[in-house]
Short mmCIF file of N, CA and C and ligand atoms in Angstrom, two decimals:
data_model
loop_
_atom_site.label_atom_id
_atom_site.label_comp_id
_atom_site.label_asym_id
_atom_site.label_seq_id
_atom_site.Cartn_x
_atom_site.Cartn_y
_atom_site.Cartn_z
N MET A 1 14.11 1.14 -15.82
CA MET A 1 15.22 1.22 -14.87
C MET A 1 14.92 0.40 -13.64
N ILE A 2 15.84 -0.44 -13.28
CA ILE A 2 15.62 -1.30 -12.11
C ILE A 2 16.36 -0.73 -10.89
N GLU A 3 15.59 -0.45 -9.87
CA GLU A 3 16.19 0.08 -8.64
C GLU A 3 16.82 -1.06 -7.85
N PRO A 4 17.98 -0.82 -7.29
CA PRO A 4 18.53 -1.85 -6.40
C PRO A 4 17.62 -2.02 -5.19
N GLN A 5 17.53 -3.22 -4.70
CA GLN A 5 16.60 -3.51 -3.62
C GLN A 5 16.94 -2.76 -2.34
N ALA A 6 18.22 -2.42 -2.20
CA ALA A 6 18.63 -1.74 -0.98
C ALA A 6 18.01 -0.35 -0.83
N LYS A 7 17.62 0.23 -1.96
CA LYS A 7 17.05 1.58 -1.88
C LYS A 7 15.56 1.49 -1.56
N ARG A 8 15.28 1.37 -0.30
CA ARG A 8 13.89 1.20 0.11
C ARG A 8 13.20 2.53 0.30
N VAL A 9 11.96 2.58 -0.11
CA VAL A 9 11.18 3.79 0.09
C VAL A 9 10.28 3.58 1.30
N ARG A 10 10.30 4.55 2.19
CA ARG A 10 9.46 4.48 3.39
C ARG A 10 8.34 5.49 3.26
N THR A 11 7.26 5.20 3.95
CA THR A 11 6.12 6.10 3.91
C THR A 11 5.84 6.68 5.29
N CYS A 12 5.72 7.99 5.35
CA CYS A 12 5.35 8.64 6.61
C CYS A 12 3.91 8.27 6.94
N ILE A 13 3.69 7.77 8.16
CA ILE A 13 2.32 7.37 8.51
C ILE A 13 1.44 8.56 8.83
N GLY A 14 2.06 9.74 8.99
CA GLY A 14 1.27 10.95 9.27
C GLY A 14 0.69 11.55 8.00
N CYS A 15 1.55 11.87 7.05
CA CYS A 15 1.10 12.59 5.85
C CYS A 15 1.18 11.74 4.59
N GLY A 16 1.79 10.56 4.68
CA GLY A 16 1.86 9.70 3.51
C GLY A 16 2.99 10.02 2.56
N ALA A 17 3.83 10.97 2.92
CA ALA A 17 4.96 11.30 2.07
C ALA A 17 5.93 10.13 2.01
N GLN A 18 6.46 9.89 0.82
CA GLN A 18 7.42 8.80 0.68
C GLN A 18 8.81 9.37 0.51
N SER A 19 9.75 8.75 1.18
CA SER A 19 11.14 9.15 0.97
C SER A 19 12.06 8.05 1.44
N GLY A 20 13.33 8.27 1.21
CA GLY A 20 14.31 7.28 1.63
C GLY A 20 14.39 7.23 3.14
N LYS A 21 14.97 6.20 3.62
CA LYS A 21 15.03 5.96 5.06
C LYS A 21 15.66 7.11 5.84
N ALA A 22 16.66 7.74 5.25
CA ALA A 22 17.42 8.76 5.98
C ALA A 22 16.59 9.96 6.41
N SER A 23 15.57 10.30 5.63
CA SER A 23 14.82 11.51 5.98
C SER A 23 13.55 11.23 6.77
N LEU A 24 13.31 9.96 7.06
CA LEU A 24 12.17 9.63 7.92
C LEU A 24 12.69 9.11 9.25
N HIS A 25 11.90 9.28 10.27
CA HIS A 25 12.33 8.90 11.61
C HIS A 25 11.54 7.67 12.05
N ARG A 26 12.24 6.73 12.62
CA ARG A 26 11.62 5.45 12.93
C ARG A 26 11.21 5.33 14.39
N PHE A 27 10.06 4.75 14.57
CA PHE A 27 9.61 4.34 15.90
C PHE A 27 9.44 2.85 15.85
N VAL A 28 9.78 2.23 16.93
CA VAL A 28 9.76 0.77 16.91
C VAL A 28 9.05 0.20 18.14
N ARG A 29 8.32 -0.85 17.90
CA ARG A 29 7.71 -1.58 19.01
C ARG A 29 8.55 -2.82 19.25
N SER A 30 9.12 -2.89 20.43
CA SER A 30 9.97 -4.04 20.73
C SER A 30 9.12 -5.23 21.17
N ALA A 31 9.80 -6.35 21.37
CA ALA A 31 9.11 -7.60 21.67
C ALA A 31 8.26 -7.51 22.94
N ASP A 32 8.68 -6.66 23.89
CA ASP A 32 7.90 -6.56 25.13
C ASP A 32 6.73 -5.58 25.02
N GLY A 33 6.52 -5.04 23.83
CA GLY A 33 5.34 -4.21 23.61
C GLY A 33 5.54 -2.73 23.87
N THR A 34 6.77 -2.33 24.23
CA THR A 34 7.00 -0.91 24.44
C THR A 34 7.40 -0.25 23.12
N VAL A 35 6.93 0.98 22.96
CA VAL A 35 7.23 1.73 21.75
C VAL A 35 8.29 2.77 22.07
N SER A 36 9.31 2.84 21.25
CA SER A 36 10.34 3.83 21.50
C SER A 36 10.82 4.46 20.19
N PHE A 37 11.42 5.63 20.33
CA PHE A 37 12.02 6.29 19.18
C PHE A 37 13.31 5.56 18.86
N ASP A 38 13.56 5.37 17.58
CA ASP A 38 14.74 4.61 17.17
C ASP A 38 15.61 5.46 16.26
N PRO A 39 16.47 6.29 16.85
CA PRO A 39 17.28 7.21 16.03
C PRO A 39 18.24 6.51 15.09
N THR A 40 18.64 5.29 15.42
CA THR A 40 19.58 4.57 14.55
C THR A 40 18.87 3.82 13.43
N GLY A 41 17.56 3.58 13.61
CA GLY A 41 16.83 2.82 12.60
C GLY A 41 17.20 1.35 12.58
N ARG A 42 17.83 0.89 13.64
CA ARG A 42 18.33 -0.49 13.63
C ARG A 42 17.79 -1.36 14.75
N LYS A 43 16.89 -0.82 15.54
CA LYS A 43 16.34 -1.66 16.61
C LYS A 43 15.45 -2.74 16.03
N PRO A 44 15.50 -3.92 16.65
CA PRO A 44 14.61 -4.98 16.18
C PRO A 44 13.17 -4.70 16.58
N GLY A 45 12.26 -5.16 15.78
CA GLY A 45 10.85 -4.98 16.11
C GLY A 45 10.11 -4.35 14.95
N ARG A 46 8.83 -4.16 15.16
CA ARG A 46 7.99 -3.59 14.12
C ARG A 46 8.16 -2.08 14.10
N GLY A 47 8.43 -1.53 12.94
CA GLY A 47 8.71 -0.10 12.86
C GLY A 47 7.64 0.69 12.12
N ALA A 48 7.58 1.97 12.42
CA ALA A 48 6.72 2.91 11.69
C ALA A 48 7.53 4.18 11.51
N TYR A 49 7.24 4.89 10.43
CA TYR A 49 8.05 6.06 10.10
C TYR A 49 7.23 7.33 10.04
N VAL A 50 7.82 8.41 10.54
CA VAL A 50 7.21 9.72 10.38
C VAL A 50 8.28 10.70 9.89
N CYS A 51 7.82 11.79 9.24
CA CYS A 51 8.79 12.75 8.70
C CYS A 51 8.99 13.94 9.62
N SER A 52 8.07 14.18 10.55
CA SER A 52 8.18 15.37 11.38
C SER A 52 7.42 15.17 12.69
N ALA A 53 7.65 16.09 13.62
CA ALA A 53 6.93 16.02 14.90
C ALA A 53 5.43 16.21 14.69
N GLU A 54 5.07 17.05 13.73
CA GLU A 54 3.65 17.28 13.44
C GLU A 54 2.99 15.96 12.99
N CYS A 55 3.73 15.23 12.15
CA CYS A 55 3.18 13.96 11.65
C CYS A 55 3.10 12.93 12.77
N LEU A 56 4.06 12.95 13.68
CA LEU A 56 4.01 12.02 14.80
C LEU A 56 2.75 12.29 15.63
N GLU A 57 2.51 13.55 15.89
CA GLU A 57 1.37 13.93 16.71
C GLU A 57 0.05 13.59 16.01
N SER A 58 -0.03 13.91 14.73
CA SER A 58 -1.29 13.62 14.03
C SER A 58 -1.48 12.11 13.87
N ALA A 59 -0.38 11.38 13.67
CA ALA A 59 -0.49 9.92 13.53
C ALA A 59 -0.96 9.30 14.84
N PHE A 60 -0.48 9.85 15.97
CA PHE A 60 -0.93 9.34 17.26
C PHE A 60 -2.41 9.65 17.48
N LYS A 61 -2.79 10.90 17.20
CA LYS A 61 -4.19 11.30 17.42
C LYS A 61 -5.16 10.53 16.55
N ALA A 62 -4.75 10.25 15.32
CA ALA A 62 -5.61 9.51 14.40
C ALA A 62 -5.48 8.00 14.59
N ARG A 63 -4.70 7.61 15.59
CA ARG A 63 -4.45 6.20 15.92
C ARG A 63 -3.74 5.45 14.79
N LYS A 64 -3.10 6.18 13.89
CA LYS A 64 -2.36 5.53 12.81
C LYS A 64 -1.08 4.89 13.34
N LEU A 65 -0.49 5.55 14.32
CA LEU A 65 0.74 5.00 14.90
C LEU A 65 0.43 3.67 15.60
N GLN A 66 -0.66 3.68 16.34
CA GLN A 66 -1.07 2.46 17.05
C GLN A 66 -1.37 1.34 16.06
N ARG A 67 -2.02 1.71 14.96
CA ARG A 67 -2.37 0.71 13.96
C ARG A 67 -1.11 0.18 13.26
N ALA A 68 -0.20 1.11 12.94
CA ALA A 68 1.03 0.71 12.23
C ALA A 68 1.87 -0.24 13.09
N LEU A 69 1.85 0.00 14.39
CA LEU A 69 2.67 -0.82 15.28
C LEU A 69 1.88 -1.95 15.91
N LYS A 70 0.61 -1.97 15.64
CA LYS A 70 -0.30 -2.99 16.17
C LYS A 70 -0.23 -3.11 17.69
N CYS A 71 -0.31 -1.96 18.35
CA CYS A 71 -0.34 -1.99 19.80
C CYS A 71 -0.97 -0.68 20.30
N GLY A 72 -1.37 -0.68 21.54
CA GLY A 72 -1.92 0.53 22.14
C GLY A 72 -0.80 1.42 22.64
N ILE A 73 -1.01 2.73 22.57
CA ILE A 73 -0.03 3.67 23.11
C ILE A 73 -0.81 4.67 23.95
N ASP A 74 -0.49 4.75 25.24
CA ASP A 74 -1.25 5.69 26.06
C ASP A 74 -0.69 7.10 25.92
N GLN A 75 -1.44 8.05 26.44
CA GLN A 75 -1.06 9.45 26.30
C GLN A 75 0.32 9.74 26.87
N GLY A 76 0.60 9.16 28.03
CA GLY A 76 1.89 9.40 28.67
C GLY A 76 3.05 8.88 27.81
N SER A 77 2.87 7.70 27.24
CA SER A 77 3.91 7.13 26.38
C SER A 77 4.11 7.99 25.14
N ALA A 78 2.99 8.46 24.59
CA ALA A 78 3.07 9.29 23.39
C ALA A 78 3.82 10.58 23.68
N GLU A 79 3.59 11.15 24.85
CA GLU A 79 4.30 12.37 25.22
C GLU A 79 5.79 12.10 25.38
N GLY A 80 6.11 10.95 25.93
CA GLY A 80 7.52 10.57 26.07
C GLY A 80 8.18 10.41 24.70
N LEU A 81 7.45 9.78 23.78
CA LEU A 81 7.98 9.59 22.42
C LEU A 81 8.23 10.94 21.76
N MET A 82 7.26 11.82 21.93
CA MET A 82 7.36 13.15 21.34
C MET A 82 8.57 13.90 21.90
N ALA A 83 8.75 13.78 23.22
CA ALA A 83 9.88 14.47 23.86
C ALA A 83 11.21 13.93 23.36
N ASP A 84 11.32 12.60 23.26
CA ASP A 84 12.54 11.98 22.74
C ASP A 84 12.81 12.44 21.32
N PHE A 85 11.73 12.46 20.55
CA PHE A 85 11.82 12.81 19.14
C PHE A 85 12.30 14.26 18.97
N LEU A 86 11.67 15.15 19.70
CA LEU A 86 12.03 16.57 19.59
C LEU A 86 13.48 16.80 20.04
N GLU A 87 13.86 16.08 21.07
CA GLU A 87 15.24 16.21 21.55
C GLU A 87 16.23 15.75 20.49
N ALA A 88 15.90 14.62 19.86
CA ALA A 88 16.78 14.08 18.82
C ALA A 88 16.86 15.03 17.63
N LEU A 89 15.73 15.60 17.25
CA LEU A 89 15.72 16.53 16.12
C LEU A 89 16.55 17.77 16.46
N GLY A 90 16.39 18.21 17.70
CA GLY A 90 17.11 19.40 18.13
C GLY A 90 18.61 19.19 18.12
N SER A 91 19.05 17.99 18.53
CA SER A 91 20.48 17.76 18.62
C SER A 91 21.12 17.48 17.27
N SER A 92 20.29 17.12 16.28
CA SER A 92 20.87 16.81 14.98
C SER A 92 20.91 18.03 14.08
N ARG A 93 20.33 19.13 14.52
CA ARG A 93 20.34 20.34 13.69
C ARG A 93 21.37 21.35 14.14
ZN1 ZN B 1 4.79 13.26 7.34
#
């Protein structure tokens, strides 16, 4: 069976779970080097995906997020990302 190319599988950088784009949440590093949560999944830049807040936190602590995005993320920025992420999750439920 040949899958259409549009059906891309993403991998959570926290736990390694694979799923379609809709159930993973994207973080993106823009051209100026800032990392932000991307609720639309359409921002330009290098992206990384996580499935949950727990995975975001563990990916940050294990420096997987930094590696995936190829940039440094300080504690304050990570807390901001987490806050944005939790807010977005809260509003979508
Ligand atoms: Zn995960």
